[in-house]
Amino acid sequence: MVWIYHQYSGDLYHNDKLVYRGGYSGKGVHKNNPASESVRGKGPIPRGRYTIGGYTSSKGPMTIILEPCNCNNMYGRNLFRIHGDSREHPGEASEGCIIVGPDARREIISSVDRELVVE
C-alpha cells in the first residue's frame, strides 16, 4: 500500500486510514498552496510520487529522506524530507518539506511501504 499526503490540507493517510491531520508543507502564503509548488524555498512539496528512504537527524529526530520519481515535475527543487516542526517557531519549519508529528514519522519509518504519493 502507499502513503498519501494531501498537499492542500496537510493530511497524511496510509491504507486509507488517516495517520496525521493538519501537517504542512511550505511557508507563509505558500503553505499547503498547490499553486505555489514551483516556488523554491517557500512552496509546498510538488505533487507526484516519492520513494521513502532512510532517516537521519539532519532536521531533528526522525528526518525521513524522500527521493522523487523521475516522472515528477520538480521545478528544479530537491532535498525534500519529512520532519518535525520547529519548537521556537511553530508553523515555520518548512521550505517545502512535509511537517508531521513524531508518531506519524515513527509509523512511516517502521512501515514496509516505501511509496509516498503527494496529491
Short mmCIF file of C-alpha atoms in Angstrom, two decimals:
data_model
loop_
_atom_site.label_atom_id
_atom_site.label_comp_id
_atom_site.label_asym_id
_atom_site.label_seq_id
_atom_site.Cartn_x
_atom_site.Cartn_y
_atom_site.Cartn_z
CA MET A 1 0.00 0.00 0.00
CA VAL A 2 1.08 3.60 -0.43
CA TRP A 3 1.26 6.61 1.80
CA ILE A 4 -0.76 9.60 0.59
CA TYR A 5 -0.10 13.20 1.59
CA HIS A 6 -2.68 15.83 0.63
CA GLN A 7 -0.79 18.97 -0.33
CA TYR A 8 -3.76 21.31 0.25
CA SER A 9 -4.70 20.05 3.75
CA GLY A 10 -1.53 18.53 5.19
CA ASP A 11 -3.35 15.27 5.97
CA LEU A 12 -1.37 12.02 5.74
CA TYR A 13 -3.00 8.66 5.01
CA HIS A 14 -1.80 5.07 4.94
CA ASN A 15 -4.01 2.24 3.69
CA ASP A 16 -6.95 4.69 3.53
CA LYS A 17 -6.52 5.46 7.24
CA LEU A 18 -5.85 8.98 8.46
CA VAL A 19 -2.47 8.89 10.21
CA TYR A 20 -1.91 12.61 10.79
CA ARG A 21 -4.23 15.59 10.38
CA GLY A 22 -3.06 19.13 9.78
CA GLY A 23 0.55 18.72 8.77
CA TYR A 24 2.01 21.29 6.43
CA SER A 25 4.46 21.92 3.62
CA GLY A 26 5.79 25.33 2.63
CA LYS A 27 5.74 28.65 4.45
CA GLY A 28 3.77 31.84 4.66
CA VAL A 29 1.14 32.37 1.95
CA HIS A 30 2.64 29.38 0.09
CA LYS A 31 1.94 26.88 2.89
CA ASN A 32 -0.26 23.98 1.65
CA ASN A 33 -0.94 26.01 -1.51
CA PRO A 34 -0.79 23.77 -4.62
CA ALA A 35 -0.43 26.84 -6.89
CA SER A 36 2.92 27.56 -5.17
CA GLU A 37 4.57 24.15 -5.60
CA SER A 38 7.09 25.66 -8.05
CA VAL A 39 8.26 28.37 -5.61
CA ARG A 40 11.72 27.38 -4.38
CA GLY A 41 12.23 27.56 -0.62
CA LYS A 42 8.62 28.55 0.10
CA GLY A 43 6.11 26.42 -1.82
CA PRO A 44 4.84 23.00 -0.74
CA ILE A 45 6.38 19.76 -1.91
CA PRO A 46 5.49 19.21 -5.59
CA ARG A 47 2.75 16.72 -6.39
CA GLY A 48 3.90 13.32 -7.59
CA ARG A 49 5.46 10.07 -6.44
CA TYR A 50 8.33 9.70 -3.99
CA THR A 51 10.32 6.80 -2.57
CA ILE A 52 10.61 6.88 1.20
CA GLY A 53 14.28 6.39 2.00
CA GLY A 54 16.16 6.09 5.24
CA TYR A 55 16.16 8.62 8.03
CA THR A 56 18.67 10.94 9.65
CA SER A 57 18.68 13.66 12.28
CA SER A 58 19.59 16.45 9.83
CA LYS A 59 16.39 18.41 10.56
CA GLY A 60 15.76 16.93 14.01
CA PRO A 61 14.83 13.43 15.19
CA MET A 62 13.46 11.03 12.57
CA THR A 63 14.06 13.17 9.49
CA ILE A 64 12.86 10.96 6.61
CA ILE A 65 14.52 11.24 3.20
CA LEU A 66 12.27 11.45 0.13
CA GLU A 67 13.51 10.59 -3.37
CA PRO A 68 11.32 11.97 -6.19
CA CYS A 69 10.26 9.84 -9.13
CA ASN A 70 11.86 10.87 -12.43
CA CYS A 71 8.28 11.31 -13.67
CA ASN A 72 7.65 14.24 -11.28
CA ASN A 73 7.94 17.89 -12.30
CA MET A 74 10.23 19.10 -9.52
CA TYR A 75 10.66 22.68 -10.83
CA GLY A 76 14.39 22.45 -10.12
CA ARG A 77 13.70 21.80 -6.43
CA ASN A 78 15.27 18.97 -4.39
CA LEU A 79 16.22 17.66 -0.93
CA PHE A 80 12.69 17.05 0.29
CA ARG A 81 12.21 15.44 3.69
CA ILE A 82 9.53 14.59 6.24
CA HIS A 83 10.43 16.06 9.62
CA GLY A 84 9.06 17.67 12.75
CA ASP A 85 8.05 21.26 13.43
CA SER A 86 10.21 23.99 14.91
CA ARG A 87 9.91 24.36 18.67
CA GLU A 88 11.00 28.00 18.55
CA HIS A 89 8.87 28.97 15.53
CA PRO A 90 5.94 26.54 15.18
CA GLY A 91 4.41 26.52 11.73
CA GLU A 92 7.57 27.89 10.11
CA ALA A 93 9.82 24.82 9.77
CA SER A 94 9.13 24.01 6.12
CA GLU A 95 10.77 25.28 2.95
CA GLY A 96 8.87 22.55 1.11
CA CYS A 97 9.42 19.56 3.37
CA ILE A 98 6.43 17.77 4.88
CA ILE A 99 5.96 18.54 8.58
CA VAL A 100 4.18 15.95 10.73
CA GLY A 101 4.43 14.82 14.35
CA PRO A 102 6.76 12.17 15.79
CA ASP A 103 4.15 9.38 15.96
CA ALA A 104 3.43 9.72 12.23
CA ARG A 105 7.16 9.73 11.39
CA ARG A 106 7.72 6.69 13.59
CA GLU A 107 4.89 4.88 11.76
CA ILE A 108 6.40 5.74 8.36
CA ILE A 109 9.85 4.55 9.43
CA SER A 110 8.51 1.23 10.75
CA SER A 111 6.30 0.58 7.70
CA VAL A 112 7.32 -1.77 4.88
CA ASP A 113 5.53 0.53 2.42
CA ARG A 114 8.07 2.83 0.77
CA GLU A 115 5.95 4.83 -1.68
CA LEU A 116 4.52 8.27 -0.97
CA VAL A 117 2.07 9.97 -3.32
CA VAL A 118 1.62 13.71 -2.92
CA GLU A 119 -1.78 14.81 -4.24
#
